[in-house]
């Protein structure tokens, strides 16, 4: 690290010019990157996905979203009396939009397409696989449907899962606006920390990091598909991470200058100490994300690859461009110097002394609060949001309410498509129709020797409990036929994600934990501290998922804050992404605090001094860094779409829980309790990892009175 710092100082002009060129290039291609991002949610090799591909190849239609047009006859008449007019409306839709498959009362003769009051009927309409998030099949179906219904004097409604998801939530601020919102919040925190124009420097570093990452992602899009979600993560996670790393390095530089070092020497010491912590943190975040390549889901893999670039680029910019800027203009922009860094923060030092004196009480209080927050996680459901949480007003909501009042359940939103050979269609129809929880099973068409059977469950199939009917339908049809059965639909895709993601997730967790442990052993020169860090990260993540379950799934506050009722389940891919980001980001604060504690212990031989001085020096930085990330994630939560809001709130709450309960209370309490064992690294393991060993020695804090003032602050 010292060699790197001195190299940068010798060539600072070239370093600055190089990053300037990269930043300009990144800004020029940012729009192109957005256009090249993928909306691919494929699951190669999974049975539901393969059945979906067969459905598309055979009939040209997809279950990505099933439109449910609803016709209501005038009061005083019934659907049976107007059956010819009703059939004509749906036939008009088939004629106007030949690419869709329409299954209705007229095509099947099944009276269960009619509501209990006899005045409304519905159809199932499926179109080609959408290419993105723009207007889909409904843009063609709706005008044709409404025009034909108006000519027949019938009232209309149109609903679907996607239309309900979009209810009132299709618009939101752009990525640029969100980034500016996060930057304003970060600037406010930086002004408090530095109280000088130096607060602008981390924002400059963040801008370079974000635009450079966009440039690298552009190159990545030519090698593999990259998910559209990456653009939000680059802008907002990149903003927070780059500023956090800059904050640590700049603060250490100011501290060294306050202790009398020359400017360049202060830069070198800051890179050698704080820069080492930044490198360890960035690599940990990158590994957490890169581990997603183990998951056999293309869009999660792409998010892992794209997300990995965020911390790596931030580390590169912070360890090269930032030292060059501090060496050249640092002292001049550090004006007016209202806040000084010659001594540790008094408030945090007093807090650390209190924790050391009451370490058992502090640890117990933190564990108790965390247990309360974690408790809801045992009720967490994985799947998709239920329809009740998607919209509470608007035409799609009204159409669904019309069906529900008529005794038609929400299962019409997520029909199960069963593909069987033509000669086994009748057996499949009878078997599927007899399954408990199924409203009806009808023949939806035949092509190239294959019949598609549309099975409408009573309730939507969106989570781990409700998809059981999909298993029952598959088992019933397979037993009634020769077993050549393909089952597609929302429920089948949810099952695929369970299989693809969560069957491999333990391997992801193990890989991240092992590699992180090895990195931290080298960073802390300790065996116990890395074990504690990994375990506390898992505890912190459990608390986050508990909070997400309570707030989003159970709806305690989501309606008041976002106007979205309880989702009933957490979308299947969100826990993996939240875990990957938070595991690394939370470890940042562990590294910042414990690296400084290790440094102080090496200087004093006292665990008490290490805790008091380490927390006194890093407490304000960690809480400030957490606030900066919180503002970034708050901006992310303003994005359109419930899933992005869940990510934003989960990451924001996770950072706050981690920086307060875990790192500012539980970590110092545990370090104080474990004493000299914190710093032990056996010689044999040290040789393997090529670091200096750390033998067990008598801790000086054992010979120091609890209230004796520390001489080295």
XYZ file of C-alpha atoms in Angstrom, residues 4-713:
710
model
C 1.263 2.293 -4.335
C 0.848 5.610 -2.538
C 4.384 6.772 -3.387
C 3.937 5.709 -7.023
C 0.731 7.744 -7.249
C 2.412 10.799 -5.711
C 5.274 10.593 -8.227
C 2.853 10.377 -11.172
C -0.139 12.280 -9.842
C -0.665 14.329 -13.022
C -0.896 11.210 -15.170
C -3.207 9.596 -12.620
C -5.560 12.581 -12.584
C -5.597 12.902 -16.385
C -6.180 9.159 -16.804
C -9.217 9.157 -14.513
C -10.519 12.363 -16.113
C -10.480 10.736 -19.556
C -12.195 7.642 -18.151
C -14.871 9.745 -16.456
C -15.641 11.691 -19.641
C -15.837 8.468 -21.649
C -18.149 6.939 -19.047
C -20.426 9.970 -19.142
C -20.571 9.785 -22.930
C -21.678 6.130 -22.981
C -23.993 6.093 -19.930
C -27.108 6.399 -22.104
C -25.899 3.629 -24.402
C -25.380 1.325 -21.424
C -29.006 1.756 -20.333
C -30.214 0.807 -23.809
C -28.090 -2.364 -23.810
C -29.265 -3.713 -20.450
C -31.265 -6.923 -20.462
C -34.761 -7.811 -19.282
C -33.994 -11.535 -19.446
C -35.520 -13.612 -16.629
C -34.851 -17.025 -18.170
C -34.249 -20.186 -16.111
C -32.540 -22.656 -18.453
C -32.986 -26.294 -17.533
C -35.859 -25.742 -15.102
C -39.109 -27.631 -15.915
C -41.451 -24.625 -15.724
C -39.197 -22.537 -17.949
C -38.779 -25.349 -20.483
C -42.568 -25.813 -20.587
C -42.911 -22.068 -21.118
C -40.491 -22.269 -24.039
C -42.538 -25.138 -25.492
C -45.723 -23.066 -25.127
C -44.098 -20.136 -26.944
C -42.724 -22.355 -29.707
C -46.022 -24.189 -30.213
C -48.640 -21.464 -29.769
C -46.592 -18.256 -29.970
C -47.922 -17.079 -26.606
C -46.485 -16.747 -23.119
C -47.717 -16.819 -19.515
C -45.608 -13.744 -18.672
C -48.886 -11.918 -18.070
C -52.404 -13.280 -18.547
C -54.872 -10.535 -19.421
C -58.362 -11.028 -17.994
C -60.965 -8.973 -19.933
C -64.310 -8.770 -18.114
C -67.668 -8.188 -19.817
C -70.770 -7.163 -17.860
C -74.235 -7.155 -19.433
C -76.803 -4.425 -18.588
C -78.931 -4.828 -15.473
C -81.980 -6.983 -16.098
C -80.222 -9.319 -18.513
C -77.770 -12.207 -18.170
C -74.719 -13.482 -20.000
C -76.737 -16.495 -21.137
C -79.293 -14.192 -22.801
C -76.535 -12.150 -24.494
C -74.249 -15.082 -25.259
C -74.013 -14.291 -28.974
C -72.980 -10.677 -28.297
C -70.436 -11.813 -25.681
C -68.912 -14.366 -28.046
C -68.767 -11.709 -30.778
C -66.740 -9.352 -28.590
C -64.050 -11.952 -27.870
C -64.065 -13.057 -31.506
C -63.419 -9.436 -32.462
C -60.369 -9.456 -30.189
C -59.051 -12.597 -31.907
C -59.520 -10.965 -35.298
C -57.962 -7.612 -34.317
C -54.989 -9.153 -32.487
C -54.231 -12.504 -34.168
C -51.050 -12.984 -32.109
C -53.017 -13.637 -28.904
C -54.707 -16.777 -27.624
C -58.207 -16.137 -26.248
C -59.990 -18.718 -24.090
C -63.551 -17.829 -23.131
C -67.111 -19.045 -22.640
C -67.753 -19.208 -26.367
C -64.651 -21.235 -27.216
C -65.060 -23.748 -24.377
C -68.760 -23.751 -23.469
C -67.746 -23.870 -19.795
C -70.252 -21.998 -17.609
C -67.588 -21.369 -14.964
C -66.449 -18.429 -17.090
C -69.597 -16.698 -15.781
C -69.893 -15.068 -12.349
C -72.386 -16.290 -9.764
C -74.859 -13.483 -10.516
C -74.882 -14.407 -14.210
C -74.144 -10.843 -15.338
C -70.387 -10.930 -15.923
C -68.025 -13.203 -17.824
C -64.292 -13.196 -18.368
C -61.700 -14.599 -20.740
C -58.033 -15.575 -20.522
C -55.859 -13.762 -23.048
C -52.174 -14.536 -23.519
C -49.864 -12.873 -26.028
C -46.237 -13.149 -27.150
C -43.390 -12.849 -24.647
C -42.838 -9.119 -23.940
C -39.446 -7.697 -24.882
C -39.252 -5.222 -21.994
C -41.268 -3.183 -19.530
C -43.001 -0.974 -22.065
C -46.634 -1.384 -23.166
C -47.379 -5.044 -23.800
C -50.196 -7.006 -25.370
C -52.784 -4.934 -23.506
C -51.963 -1.954 -25.743
C -53.484 -3.897 -28.673
C -56.109 -5.934 -26.847
C -57.735 -3.178 -24.808
C -58.858 -0.853 -27.627
C -60.184 -3.748 -29.718
C -61.992 -5.193 -26.705
C -63.549 -1.897 -25.621
C -64.601 -0.949 -29.150
C -66.347 -4.297 -29.761
C -68.012 -4.214 -26.318
C -69.262 -0.651 -26.824
C -70.825 -1.655 -30.137
C -72.647 -4.487 -28.336
C -73.721 -2.236 -25.445
C -71.672 -4.117 -22.828
C -69.548 -2.755 -19.973
C -65.861 -3.680 -19.856
C -63.006 -4.139 -17.446
C -59.451 -5.383 -17.920
C -57.141 -6.726 -15.270
C -53.959 -8.792 -14.944
C -51.130 -9.296 -12.472
C -48.843 -6.888 -14.339
C -51.563 -4.251 -14.722
C -52.258 -4.467 -10.979
C -48.515 -4.219 -10.278
C -48.350 -1.051 -12.333
C -51.363 0.544 -10.657
C -50.308 4.067 -9.778
C -46.653 3.063 -9.748
C -45.449 3.189 -13.339
C -43.840 6.587 -13.008
C -40.922 7.511 -10.799
C -37.827 9.690 -10.771
C -35.057 8.892 -13.232
C -31.769 7.326 -12.175
C -30.127 10.762 -12.492
C -32.682 12.428 -10.206
C -32.347 9.651 -7.654
C -28.562 9.954 -7.727
C -28.766 13.721 -7.214
C -31.112 13.180 -4.257
C -28.633 10.743 -2.715
C -25.741 13.135 -3.429
C -27.479 16.038 -1.648
C -27.987 13.892 1.451
C -24.376 12.718 1.303
C -23.117 16.302 0.961
C -25.009 17.322 4.095
C -23.319 14.539 6.067
C -19.890 15.334 4.602
C -20.243 18.997 5.527
C -20.968 17.939 9.102
C -17.957 15.593 9.195
C -15.368 17.855 7.576
C -16.854 21.333 8.086
C -14.826 22.527 5.071
C -14.809 22.504 1.278
C -13.099 19.147 1.554
C -16.640 17.737 1.671
C -16.830 18.145 -2.116
C -13.865 15.848 -2.795
C -15.666 12.538 -1.972
C -18.508 13.580 -4.283
C -16.000 14.067 -7.096
C -14.541 10.630 -6.374
C -18.061 9.148 -6.474
C -18.781 10.791 -9.840
C -15.597 9.339 -11.336
C -16.367 5.903 -9.869
C -19.955 5.813 -11.124
C -19.171 6.919 -14.674
C -16.165 4.602 -14.922
C -18.323 1.693 -13.777
C -20.857 2.498 -16.508
C -18.002 2.393 -19.028
C -16.882 -1.045 -17.821
C -20.457 -2.350 -17.775
C -20.791 -1.284 -21.415
C -17.906 -3.606 -22.227
C -19.499 -6.327 -20.114
C -22.738 -6.108 -22.124
C -20.809 -7.233 -25.219
C -19.712 -10.376 -23.362
C -22.920 -11.284 -21.530
C -26.399 -10.010 -20.734
C -26.527 -7.537 -17.832
C -29.767 -6.983 -15.906
C -31.517 -3.606 -16.038
C -31.381 -3.486 -12.209
C -27.609 -2.906 -12.424
C -28.113 0.699 -13.552
C -29.822 1.566 -10.252
C -27.157 -0.247 -8.249
C -24.262 1.453 -10.041
C -25.680 4.919 -9.520
C -26.814 4.624 -5.918
C -24.740 1.868 -4.327
C -21.736 3.236 -6.222
C -22.433 6.688 -4.813
C -22.557 5.442 -1.236
C -19.590 3.063 -1.457
C -17.241 5.549 -3.142
C -18.094 8.276 -0.636
C -17.718 5.889 2.312
C -14.258 4.797 1.199
C -13.242 8.393 0.507
C -14.504 9.446 3.918
C -12.262 6.926 5.665
C -9.130 7.845 3.719
C -9.615 11.619 3.925
C -10.326 11.462 7.659
C -7.109 9.542 8.286
C -5.179 12.021 6.137
C -6.536 14.910 8.214
C -5.669 13.079 11.408
C -2.063 12.516 10.340
C -1.673 16.143 9.301
C -3.102 17.228 12.658
C -0.375 15.123 14.318
C 2.281 17.165 12.508
C 3.116 15.101 9.414
C 3.851 16.756 6.115
C 1.130 16.634 3.475
C 2.578 13.903 1.245
C 3.691 11.813 4.207
C 0.182 12.102 5.656
C -1.177 10.830 2.328
C 1.189 7.836 2.423
C 0.254 6.933 6.017
C -3.462 7.288 5.228
C -3.164 4.929 2.250
C -1.066 2.445 4.245
C -3.570 2.306 7.122
C -7.042 3.399 6.020
C -6.303 2.392 2.431
C -5.611 -1.152 3.563
C -9.040 -1.261 5.247
C -10.637 0.160 2.080
C -9.005 -2.540 -0.052
C -10.160 -5.315 2.282
C -13.692 -3.899 2.381
C -13.977 -3.475 -1.368
C -12.719 -6.970 -2.102
C -15.172 -8.390 0.448
C -18.122 -6.635 -1.222
C -16.932 -7.759 -4.654
C -16.604 -11.384 -3.541
C -20.099 -11.314 -2.022
C -21.497 -10.278 -5.383
C -19.251 -12.422 -7.558
C -20.416 -15.494 -5.638
C -23.782 -15.049 -7.385
C -22.254 -16.629 -10.501
C -22.779 -19.981 -8.743
C -26.550 -19.487 -8.961
C -27.821 -20.948 -12.274
C -30.027 -17.949 -13.025
C -28.700 -15.683 -15.817
C -30.060 -12.371 -14.547
C -28.739 -12.980 -11.015
C -25.362 -13.909 -12.442
C -25.335 -10.719 -14.497
C -26.204 -8.673 -11.417
C -23.330 -10.336 -9.600
C -20.873 -9.546 -12.385
C -22.114 -5.992 -12.897
C -22.436 -5.310 -9.178
C -18.913 -6.617 -8.522
C -17.502 -3.764 -10.595
C -19.016 -1.154 -8.254
C -16.754 -1.720 -5.206
C -13.692 -2.622 -7.285
C -13.835 0.588 -9.293
C -14.509 2.615 -6.144
C -11.448 1.079 -4.459
C -9.272 1.789 -7.508
C -10.370 5.434 -7.674
C -10.038 5.999 -3.913
C -6.539 4.477 -3.746
C -5.174 6.365 -6.766
C -7.105 9.495 -7.710
C -7.918 10.563 -4.147
C -4.273 10.480 -2.899
C -3.232 12.437 -5.983
C -5.866 15.109 -5.299
C -5.034 15.310 -1.584
C -1.354 15.691 -2.411
C -1.991 18.508 -4.887
C -4.944 20.491 -3.531
C -5.917 18.848 -0.234
C -4.674 21.537 2.187
C -6.172 24.337 0.059
C -9.698 22.887 -0.068
C -9.593 21.930 3.628
C -10.900 25.393 4.520
C -12.307 26.731 6.756
C -11.005 24.177 9.277
C -13.790 24.427 11.831
C -13.439 20.794 12.901
C -10.030 19.370 13.899
C -8.895 15.747 13.981
C -5.954 15.847 16.381
C -7.951 13.960 19.027
C -10.649 11.315 18.922
C -14.294 12.346 19.098
C -15.114 13.007 22.760
C -18.639 11.636 22.545
C -17.575 8.366 20.935
C -14.656 7.992 23.316
C -17.002 8.405 26.284
C -19.417 5.910 24.702
C -16.609 3.381 24.213
C -15.483 3.757 27.850
C -19.082 3.167 28.981
C -19.332 -0.009 26.879
C -16.037 -1.306 28.284
C -17.243 -0.729 31.861
C -20.707 -2.229 31.177
C -19.758 -4.743 28.496
C -22.074 -7.524 29.694
C -25.028 -5.156 29.859
C -24.193 -3.675 26.433
C -23.893 -7.105 24.805
C -27.111 -8.310 26.443
C -29.086 -5.230 25.374
C -27.882 -5.517 21.772
C -28.721 -9.225 21.610
C -32.199 -8.618 23.049
C -33.074 -5.878 20.555
C -31.687 -7.908 17.656
C -33.742 -10.914 18.744
C -36.920 -8.829 18.634
C -36.086 -7.541 15.148
C -35.110 -11.002 13.895
C -38.268 -12.747 15.198
C -40.544 -12.009 12.165
C -38.060 -13.677 9.784
C -39.409 -17.112 10.767
C -42.682 -16.191 9.041
C -41.066 -14.984 5.827
C -42.598 -16.328 2.599
C -40.717 -16.421 -0.679
C -42.551 -15.929 -3.969
C -44.287 -12.896 -5.465
C -46.435 -10.163 -3.997
C -50.112 -11.087 -3.699
C -52.703 -9.176 -5.712
C -54.071 -7.421 -2.615
C -50.789 -5.517 -2.264
C -50.475 -4.498 -5.907
C -53.213 -1.880 -6.314
C -56.052 -0.479 -4.245
C -57.733 1.565 -6.943
C -57.899 2.021 -10.699
C -59.583 0.115 -13.553
C -57.560 -3.145 -13.157
C -58.443 -3.219 -9.447
C -62.130 -2.544 -10.203
C -62.233 -5.347 -12.772
C -60.743 -7.834 -10.318
C -63.196 -6.716 -7.634
C -66.053 -7.301 -10.072
C -64.907 -10.907 -10.528
C -64.353 -11.508 -6.819
C -67.846 -10.225 -5.982
C -69.123 -12.738 -8.533
C -67.362 -15.656 -6.825
C -64.359 -15.821 -9.147
C -61.100 -16.089 -7.186
C -57.788 -14.386 -7.900
C -56.493 -17.574 -9.510
C -57.597 -16.163 -12.894
C -54.499 -13.940 -12.710
C -52.144 -16.931 -12.616
C -53.581 -19.828 -14.661
C -51.616 -23.056 -14.947
C -50.871 -24.130 -18.533
C -50.564 -27.894 -19.019
C -49.130 -29.147 -22.331
C -50.071 -32.714 -23.366
C -50.306 -34.707 -26.616
C -53.669 -34.302 -28.358
C -54.698 -37.904 -27.740
C -54.333 -37.437 -23.976
C -56.069 -34.081 -23.685
C -59.381 -35.454 -22.382
C -57.673 -37.454 -19.626
C -55.613 -34.416 -18.638
C -58.731 -32.215 -18.527
C -60.572 -34.589 -16.200
C -57.555 -35.115 -13.936
C -56.731 -31.422 -13.594
C -60.356 -30.417 -13.075
C -60.721 -32.824 -10.150
C -57.754 -31.388 -8.200
C -58.838 -29.601 -4.983
C -58.289 -25.851 -5.259
C -58.943 -25.781 -9.023
C -61.902 -23.770 -10.342
C -61.870 -25.263 -13.833
C -59.740 -26.898 -16.500
C -60.506 -26.180 -20.174
C -58.913 -26.925 -23.527
C -57.203 -23.768 -24.706
C -56.206 -24.854 -28.191
C -54.233 -27.404 -30.193
C -51.230 -27.033 -32.490
C -48.737 -29.477 -33.997
C -50.106 -32.411 -32.026
C -50.015 -30.612 -28.654
C -52.985 -29.397 -26.629
C -52.723 -26.688 -24.008
C -55.039 -27.156 -21.031
C -55.786 -23.938 -19.142
C -56.198 -24.733 -15.448
C -57.643 -21.880 -13.363
C -56.951 -22.258 -9.608
C -59.215 -20.710 -7.014
C -56.389 -18.549 -5.648
C -53.339 -16.971 -7.255
C -50.175 -19.097 -7.208
C -47.489 -16.677 -6.061
C -45.687 -18.026 -2.973
C -44.393 -21.169 -1.298
C -47.800 -22.128 0.088
C -50.122 -21.251 -2.784
C -48.024 -23.053 -5.425
C -48.856 -26.438 -3.882
C -51.825 -26.648 -6.261
C -49.325 -26.596 -9.148
C -47.665 -29.729 -7.763
C -51.055 -31.354 -7.309
C -52.093 -30.578 -10.902
C -48.797 -31.880 -12.284
C -49.041 -35.107 -10.263
C -52.696 -35.678 -11.219
C -52.116 -35.153 -14.941
C -48.948 -37.272 -15.006
C -50.773 -40.156 -13.325
C -53.702 -39.903 -15.798
C -51.475 -39.754 -18.905
C -48.215 -41.302 -20.054
C -46.262 -38.593 -18.203
C -45.367 -36.467 -21.259
C -46.531 -33.329 -19.483
C -45.247 -29.757 -19.461
C -46.522 -27.369 -16.790
C -46.040 -23.618 -17.292
C -47.376 -20.507 -15.612
C -46.544 -18.166 -12.756
C -46.684 -20.896 -10.110
C -44.351 -23.140 -12.112
C -41.855 -20.288 -12.560
C -41.917 -19.589 -8.813
C -41.137 -23.266 -8.255
C -38.268 -23.009 -10.732
C -36.767 -20.100 -8.826
C -37.012 -22.008 -5.564
C -35.140 -24.881 -7.155
C -32.560 -22.833 -9.075
C -31.800 -20.215 -6.430
C -32.322 -21.723 -3.024
C -30.958 -25.194 -3.750
C -27.595 -23.579 -4.563
C -27.762 -20.741 -2.040
C -26.007 -22.699 0.760
C -23.004 -23.053 -1.565
C -23.039 -19.317 -2.228
C -23.148 -18.638 1.503
C -20.338 -21.081 2.223
C -18.106 -19.665 -0.526
C -18.627 -16.077 0.635
C -18.033 -16.990 4.291
C -14.828 -18.942 3.623
C -13.222 -16.389 1.316
C -14.239 -13.504 3.595
C -12.808 -15.344 6.592
C -9.443 -15.830 4.868
C -9.285 -12.184 3.796
C -10.128 -10.952 7.278
C -7.590 -13.243 8.938
C -4.947 -11.539 6.817
C -6.398 -8.087 7.503
C -6.785 -8.399 11.293
C -3.993 -10.950 11.939
C -6.481 -12.720 14.167
C -8.359 -16.015 14.207
C -11.268 -15.008 16.421
C -12.115 -11.560 15.001
C -12.897 -12.878 11.472
C -15.107 -15.643 12.888
C -16.968 -13.071 14.967
C -17.241 -10.730 11.976
C -18.800 -13.382 9.721
C -21.227 -14.539 12.430
C -22.292 -10.988 13.301
C -22.856 -10.272 9.623
C -25.241 -13.211 9.446
C -27.020 -11.961 12.580
C -27.288 -8.493 11.051
C -28.730 -9.964 7.841
C -31.264 -11.994 9.804
C -32.376 -8.751 11.473
C -32.771 -7.096 8.062
C -34.925 -9.923 6.729
C -36.969 -9.810 9.920
C -37.563 -6.091 9.394
C -38.422 -6.625 5.709
C -40.887 -9.377 6.618
C -42.563 -7.205 9.244
C -42.675 -4.033 7.106
C -43.332 -5.361 3.602
C -44.744 -8.873 3.820
C -46.974 -8.210 6.829
C -47.595 -4.581 5.838
C -46.741 -2.843 9.131
C -45.957 0.594 7.697
C -45.608 -0.088 3.974
C -49.071 1.369 3.372
C -48.392 4.500 5.416
C -44.959 5.149 3.866
C -45.376 3.955 0.275
C -49.117 3.424 -0.121
C -48.521 -0.299 -0.723
C -50.308 -2.875 1.400
C -48.559 -5.953 2.785
C -47.156 -8.012 -0.092
C -47.846 -11.384 1.564
C -44.488 -12.674 0.247
C -41.034 -11.421 -0.673
C -40.195 -11.721 -4.378
C -38.050 -14.822 -4.847
C -34.904 -13.104 -6.186
C -34.768 -10.262 -3.656
C -33.323 -12.136 -0.625
C -30.314 -13.283 -2.661
C -29.519 -9.781 -3.953
C -30.085 -8.182 -0.537
C -27.813 -10.780 1.049
C -25.038 -10.341 -1.515
C -24.924 -6.551 -1.177
C -25.478 -6.282 2.564
C -22.983 -8.978 3.507
C -20.218 -7.006 1.864
C -21.408 -3.515 2.787
C -21.914 -4.478 6.434
C -18.436 -5.943 6.513
C -17.105 -2.513 5.516
C -17.902 -1.120 8.942
C -16.500 -4.181 10.697
C -13.247 -3.737 8.815
C -13.098 0.022 9.462
C -13.583 -0.405 13.210
C -11.578 -3.563 13.845
C -8.660 -2.521 11.641
C -8.257 0.592 13.783
C -8.662 -1.438 16.976
C -5.962 -3.825 15.767
C -3.671 -0.904 15.056
C -4.233 0.531 18.541
C -3.721 -2.842 20.193
C -0.404 -3.309 18.383
C 0.655 0.109 19.701
C -0.527 -0.311 23.315
C -0.993 -4.019 24.034
C -4.290 -3.137 25.744
C -7.666 -4.375 24.561
C -9.326 -1.610 26.531
C -7.223 1.023 24.799
C -7.923 -0.624 21.448
C -11.694 -0.488 21.993
C -11.792 3.046 23.394
C -9.433 4.632 20.885
C -10.574 2.513 17.935
C -14.239 3.333 18.442
C -13.446 6.923 19.397
C -11.638 7.368 16.090
C -14.036 5.444 13.815
C -17.443 5.816 15.492
C -18.264 9.137 13.878
C -16.930 7.964 10.514
C -18.964 4.749 10.550
C -22.222 6.458 11.518
C -21.607 9.190 8.942
C -20.836 6.604 6.280
C -23.999 4.726 7.237
C -26.057 7.901 6.871
C -24.575 8.510 3.437
C -25.465 5.008 2.291
C -28.894 5.399 3.877
C -29.585 8.511 1.763
C -28.476 6.596 -1.335
C -30.804 3.709 -0.531
C -33.638 6.083 0.323
C -33.236 7.474 -3.183
C -33.299 3.912 -4.537
C -36.571 3.298 -2.679
C -38.170 6.160 -4.615
C -37.803 4.165 -7.857
C -40.950 2.856 -9.551
C -41.762 -0.766 -8.818
C -42.325 -2.492 -5.500
C -39.317 -4.797 -5.836
C -36.863 -1.897 -6.189
C -38.497 -0.217 -3.192
C -37.999 -3.397 -1.157
C -34.306 -3.494 -2.114
C -33.854 0.178 -1.194
C -35.571 -0.068 2.172
C -33.879 -3.381 3.035
C -30.406 -2.036 2.297
C -31.124 1.255 4.092
C -32.503 -0.371 7.233
C -29.746 -2.975 7.124
C -27.026 -0.332 7.093
C -28.600 1.521 10.036
C -29.043 -1.659 12.097
C -25.493 -2.703 11.351
C -23.885 0.654 12.108
C -25.781 1.195 15.363
C -26.808 -2.001 17.147
C -24.080 -4.251 15.772
C -20.933 -2.212 15.139
C -21.392 0.595 17.683
C -22.692 -1.578 20.530
C -22.301 -5.334 20.120
C -18.866 -5.375 18.441
C -17.018 -3.253 21.042
C -18.776 -5.121 23.859
C -17.690 -8.511 22.484
C -14.132 -7.353 21.795
C -13.915 -6.102 25.380
C -15.302 -9.395 26.711
C -12.945 -11.607 24.683
C -9.838 -9.694 25.718
C -6.470 -10.962 24.503
C -8.068 -13.826 22.549
C -9.193 -11.232 19.970
C -5.644 -10.779 18.750
C -4.373 -14.364 18.614
C -3.108 -15.815 15.310
C -1.161 -19.090 15.549
C 2.248 -19.130 13.893
C 1.373 -22.067 11.623
C -1.701 -20.384 10.148
C 0.196 -17.102 9.855
C 2.885 -18.799 7.756
C 0.254 -20.275 5.421
C -1.374 -16.868 4.953
C 2.014 -15.085 4.730
C 1.370 -12.638 7.561
C 3.065 -11.929 10.857
C 1.853 -14.210 13.703
C 0.172 -12.778 16.772
C 0.861 -14.868 19.901
C -1.235 -14.820 23.060
C 0.211 -12.326 25.552
C -1.030 -10.915 28.802
C -3.428 -8.095 28.104
C -2.415 -4.806 29.683
C -6.017 -3.951 30.377
C -5.976 -6.629 33.051
C -3.447 -4.507 34.962
C -5.203 -1.197 34.315
C -7.927 0.307 36.498
C -11.219 0.588 34.646
C -11.438 4.330 35.020
C -7.773 5.133 34.503
C -7.498 7.770 31.752
C -5.803 6.698 28.550
C -2.618 8.531 27.639
C -2.726 7.708 23.923
C -5.781 9.213 22.258
